[in-house]
PDB file of C-alpha atoms in Angstrom:
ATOM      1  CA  UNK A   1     102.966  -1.805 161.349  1.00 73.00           C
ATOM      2  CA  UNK A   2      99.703  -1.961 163.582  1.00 84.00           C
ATOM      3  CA  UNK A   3     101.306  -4.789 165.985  1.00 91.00           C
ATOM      4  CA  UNK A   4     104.581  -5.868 166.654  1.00 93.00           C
ATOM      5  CA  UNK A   5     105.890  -8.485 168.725  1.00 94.00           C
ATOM      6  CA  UNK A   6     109.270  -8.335 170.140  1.00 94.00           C
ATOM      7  CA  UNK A   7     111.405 -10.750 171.714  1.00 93.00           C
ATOM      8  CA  UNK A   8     112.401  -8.503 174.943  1.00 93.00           C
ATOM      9  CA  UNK A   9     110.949  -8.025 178.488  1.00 91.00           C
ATOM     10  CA  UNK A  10     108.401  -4.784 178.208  1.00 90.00           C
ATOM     11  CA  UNK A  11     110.858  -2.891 180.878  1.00 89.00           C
ATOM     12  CA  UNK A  12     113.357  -2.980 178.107  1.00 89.00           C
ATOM     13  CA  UNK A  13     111.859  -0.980 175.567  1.00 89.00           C
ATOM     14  CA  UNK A  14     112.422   2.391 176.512  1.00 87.00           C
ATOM     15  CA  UNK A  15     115.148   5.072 175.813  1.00 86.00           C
ATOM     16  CA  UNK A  16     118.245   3.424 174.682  1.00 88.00           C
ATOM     17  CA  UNK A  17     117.629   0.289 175.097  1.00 91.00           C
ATOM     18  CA  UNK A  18     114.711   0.372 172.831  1.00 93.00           C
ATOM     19  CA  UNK A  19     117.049   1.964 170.184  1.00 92.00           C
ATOM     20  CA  UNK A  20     119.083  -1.269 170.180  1.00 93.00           C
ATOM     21  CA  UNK A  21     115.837  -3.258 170.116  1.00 93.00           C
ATOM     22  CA  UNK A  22     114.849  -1.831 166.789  1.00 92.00           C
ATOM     23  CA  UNK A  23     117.863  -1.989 165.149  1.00 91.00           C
ATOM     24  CA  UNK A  24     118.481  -5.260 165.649  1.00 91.00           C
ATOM     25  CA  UNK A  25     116.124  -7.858 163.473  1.00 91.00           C
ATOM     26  CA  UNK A  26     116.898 -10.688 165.520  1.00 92.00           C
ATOM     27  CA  UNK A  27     114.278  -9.037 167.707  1.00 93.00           C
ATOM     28  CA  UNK A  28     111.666  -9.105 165.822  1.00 94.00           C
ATOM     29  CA  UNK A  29     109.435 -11.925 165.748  1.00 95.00           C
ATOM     30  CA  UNK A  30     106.056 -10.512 164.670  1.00 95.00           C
ATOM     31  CA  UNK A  31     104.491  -7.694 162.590  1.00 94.00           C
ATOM     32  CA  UNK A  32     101.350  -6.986 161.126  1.00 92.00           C
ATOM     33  CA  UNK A  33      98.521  -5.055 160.247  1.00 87.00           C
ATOM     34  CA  UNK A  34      94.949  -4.832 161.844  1.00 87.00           C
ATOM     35  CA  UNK A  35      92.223  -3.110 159.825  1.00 81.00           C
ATOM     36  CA  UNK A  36      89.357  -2.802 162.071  1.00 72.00           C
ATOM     37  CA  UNK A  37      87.125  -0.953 159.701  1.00 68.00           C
ATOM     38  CA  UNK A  38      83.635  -2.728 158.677  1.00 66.00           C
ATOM     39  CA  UNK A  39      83.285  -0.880 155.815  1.00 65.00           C
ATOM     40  CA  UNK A  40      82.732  -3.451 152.982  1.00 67.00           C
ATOM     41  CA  UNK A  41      83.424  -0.833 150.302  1.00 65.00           C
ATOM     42  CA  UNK A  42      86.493   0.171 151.658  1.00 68.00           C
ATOM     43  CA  UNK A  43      88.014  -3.077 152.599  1.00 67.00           C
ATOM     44  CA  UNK A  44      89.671  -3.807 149.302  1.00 72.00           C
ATOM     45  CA  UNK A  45      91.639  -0.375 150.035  1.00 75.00           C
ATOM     46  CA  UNK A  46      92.546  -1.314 153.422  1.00 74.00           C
ATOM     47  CA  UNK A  47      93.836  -4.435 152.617  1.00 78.00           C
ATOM     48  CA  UNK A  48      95.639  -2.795 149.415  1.00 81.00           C
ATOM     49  CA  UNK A  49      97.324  -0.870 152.014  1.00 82.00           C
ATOM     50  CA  UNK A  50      98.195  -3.673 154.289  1.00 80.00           C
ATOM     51  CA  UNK A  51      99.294  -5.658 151.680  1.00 81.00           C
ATOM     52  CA  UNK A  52     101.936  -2.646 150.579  1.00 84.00           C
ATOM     53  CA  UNK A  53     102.933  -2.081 154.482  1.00 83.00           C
ATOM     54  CA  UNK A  54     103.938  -5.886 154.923  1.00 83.00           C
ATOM     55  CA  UNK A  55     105.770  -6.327 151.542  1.00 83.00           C
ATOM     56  CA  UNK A  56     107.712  -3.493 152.706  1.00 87.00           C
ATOM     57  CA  UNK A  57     108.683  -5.086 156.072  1.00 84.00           C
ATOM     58  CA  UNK A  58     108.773  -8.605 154.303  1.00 84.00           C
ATOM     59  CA  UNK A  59     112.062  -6.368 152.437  1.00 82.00           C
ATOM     60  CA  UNK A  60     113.792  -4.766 154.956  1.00 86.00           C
ATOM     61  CA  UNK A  61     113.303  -7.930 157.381  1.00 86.00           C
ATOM     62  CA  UNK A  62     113.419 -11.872 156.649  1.00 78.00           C
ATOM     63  CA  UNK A  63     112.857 -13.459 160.131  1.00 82.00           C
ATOM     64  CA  UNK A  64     109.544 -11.828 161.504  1.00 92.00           C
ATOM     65  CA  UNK A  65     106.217 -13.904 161.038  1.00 94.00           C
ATOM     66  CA  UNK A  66     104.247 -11.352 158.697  1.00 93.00           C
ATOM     67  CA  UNK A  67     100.292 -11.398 159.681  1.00 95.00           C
ATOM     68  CA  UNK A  68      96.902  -9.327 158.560  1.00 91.00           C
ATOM     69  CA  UNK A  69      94.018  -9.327 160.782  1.00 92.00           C
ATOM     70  CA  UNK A  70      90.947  -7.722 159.087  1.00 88.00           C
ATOM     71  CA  UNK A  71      87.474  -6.560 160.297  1.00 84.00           C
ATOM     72  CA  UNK A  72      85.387  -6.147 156.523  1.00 79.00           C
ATOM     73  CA  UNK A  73      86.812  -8.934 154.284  1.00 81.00           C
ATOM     74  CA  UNK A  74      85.518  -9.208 150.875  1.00 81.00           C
ATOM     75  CA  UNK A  75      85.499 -12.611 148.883  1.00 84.00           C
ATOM     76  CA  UNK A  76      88.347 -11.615 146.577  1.00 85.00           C
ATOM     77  CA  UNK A  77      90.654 -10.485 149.622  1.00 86.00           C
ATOM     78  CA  UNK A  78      89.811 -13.675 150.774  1.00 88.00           C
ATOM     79  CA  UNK A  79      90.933 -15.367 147.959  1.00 91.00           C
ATOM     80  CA  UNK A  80      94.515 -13.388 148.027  1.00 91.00           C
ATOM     81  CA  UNK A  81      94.877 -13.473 151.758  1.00 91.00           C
ATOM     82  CA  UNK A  82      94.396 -17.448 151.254  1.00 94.00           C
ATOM     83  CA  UNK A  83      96.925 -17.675 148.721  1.00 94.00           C
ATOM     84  CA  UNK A  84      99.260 -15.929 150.910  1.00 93.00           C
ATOM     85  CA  UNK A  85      98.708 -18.292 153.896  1.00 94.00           C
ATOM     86  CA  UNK A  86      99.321 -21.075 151.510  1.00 97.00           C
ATOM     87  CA  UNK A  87     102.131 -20.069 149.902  1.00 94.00           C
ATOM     88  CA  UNK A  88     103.837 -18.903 153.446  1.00 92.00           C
ATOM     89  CA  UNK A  89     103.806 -14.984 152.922  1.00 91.00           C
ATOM     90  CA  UNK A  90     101.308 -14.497 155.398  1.00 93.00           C
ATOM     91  CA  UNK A  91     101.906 -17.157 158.820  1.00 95.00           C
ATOM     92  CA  UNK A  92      98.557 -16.080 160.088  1.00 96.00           C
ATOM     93  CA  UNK A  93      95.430 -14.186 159.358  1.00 95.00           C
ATOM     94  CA  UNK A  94      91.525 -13.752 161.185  1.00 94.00           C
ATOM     95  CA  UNK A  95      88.882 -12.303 160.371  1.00 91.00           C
ATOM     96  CA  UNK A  96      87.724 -10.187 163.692  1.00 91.00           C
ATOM     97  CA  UNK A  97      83.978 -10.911 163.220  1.00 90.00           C
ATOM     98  CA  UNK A  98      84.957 -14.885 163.298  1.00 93.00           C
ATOM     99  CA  UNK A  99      85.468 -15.417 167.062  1.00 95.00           C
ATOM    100  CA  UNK A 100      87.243 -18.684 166.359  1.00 96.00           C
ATOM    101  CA  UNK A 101      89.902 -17.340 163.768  1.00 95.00           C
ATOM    102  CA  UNK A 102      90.356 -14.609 166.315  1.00 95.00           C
ATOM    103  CA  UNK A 103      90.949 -17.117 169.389  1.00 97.00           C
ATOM    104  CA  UNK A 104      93.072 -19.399 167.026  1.00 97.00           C
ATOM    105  CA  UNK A 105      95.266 -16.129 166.258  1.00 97.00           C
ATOM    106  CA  UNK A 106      95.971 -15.557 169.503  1.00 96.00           C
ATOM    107  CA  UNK A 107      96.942 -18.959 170.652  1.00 97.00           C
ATOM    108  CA  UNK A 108      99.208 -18.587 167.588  1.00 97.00           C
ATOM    109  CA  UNK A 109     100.853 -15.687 169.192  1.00 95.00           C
ATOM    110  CA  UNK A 110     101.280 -16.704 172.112  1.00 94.00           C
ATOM    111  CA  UNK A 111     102.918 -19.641 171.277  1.00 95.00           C
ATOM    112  CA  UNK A 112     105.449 -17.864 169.296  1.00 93.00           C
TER     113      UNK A 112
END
C-alpha cells in the first residue's frame, strides 16, 4: 500500500504501540495505491499492479475504504476503475492531472 490512513494520533505510531496499531483492523480506515508514472504505455501495468495490491488488502481486511489514485490513465482503466467506483470496490479514485478529482479526493479524506 502507497497510503494508509489510520485512525490514531501520529505520536502513536512508533515502537510498540505501532505494533498494536497494525494488528488491529479496526484501525484502519484507508489504503490505497498512487501510481504517479505518466507513462501511457505503462499505465495498464501499473494499474494491473494496483489492482492485485488492493484485492489483496480488500482479503485480509473488510473495513478500510480501498482507493487508486493514478497519474497516466488509459480509456480502458477508466472503464474498470469506473466499474469499481460503481459497484463499491473502489470508494474513491483521481486522476492526478485532473486538479478537481484531485481536490475532491482530498476533501474525501479528510472527511473520513
Amino acid at each position: 500500500m502507497d497510503l494508509c490512513l489510520f485512525s490514531c494520533h501520529h505520536n502513536d505510531f512508533s515502537g510498540k504501540s505501532k505494533t498494536a496499531i497494525l494488528n488491529n483492523a479496526a484501525n484502519y480506515i484507508a489504503l490505497g495505491e498512487l501510481k504517479g508514472g505518466i507513462d501511457p504505455a505503462g499505465a495498464d501495468e501499473h494499474w494491473k499492479t494496483a489492482r492485485s495490491a488492493l484485492n489483496r488488502i480488500r482479503s485480509a481486511l473488510a473495513s478500510p475504504a480501498i482507493f487508486f489514485i493514478g497519474a497516466a490513465i488509459e480509456p480502458a482503466m477508466s472503464v474498470e476503475i469506473w466499474h469499481d467506483l460503481e459497484t463499491g470496490v473502489l470508494k474513491n479514485a483521481a486522476n492526478l492531472n485532473h486538479d478537481d478529482q484531485v481536490a475532491s479526493f482530498a476533501a474525501w479524506l479528510v472527511n473520513l
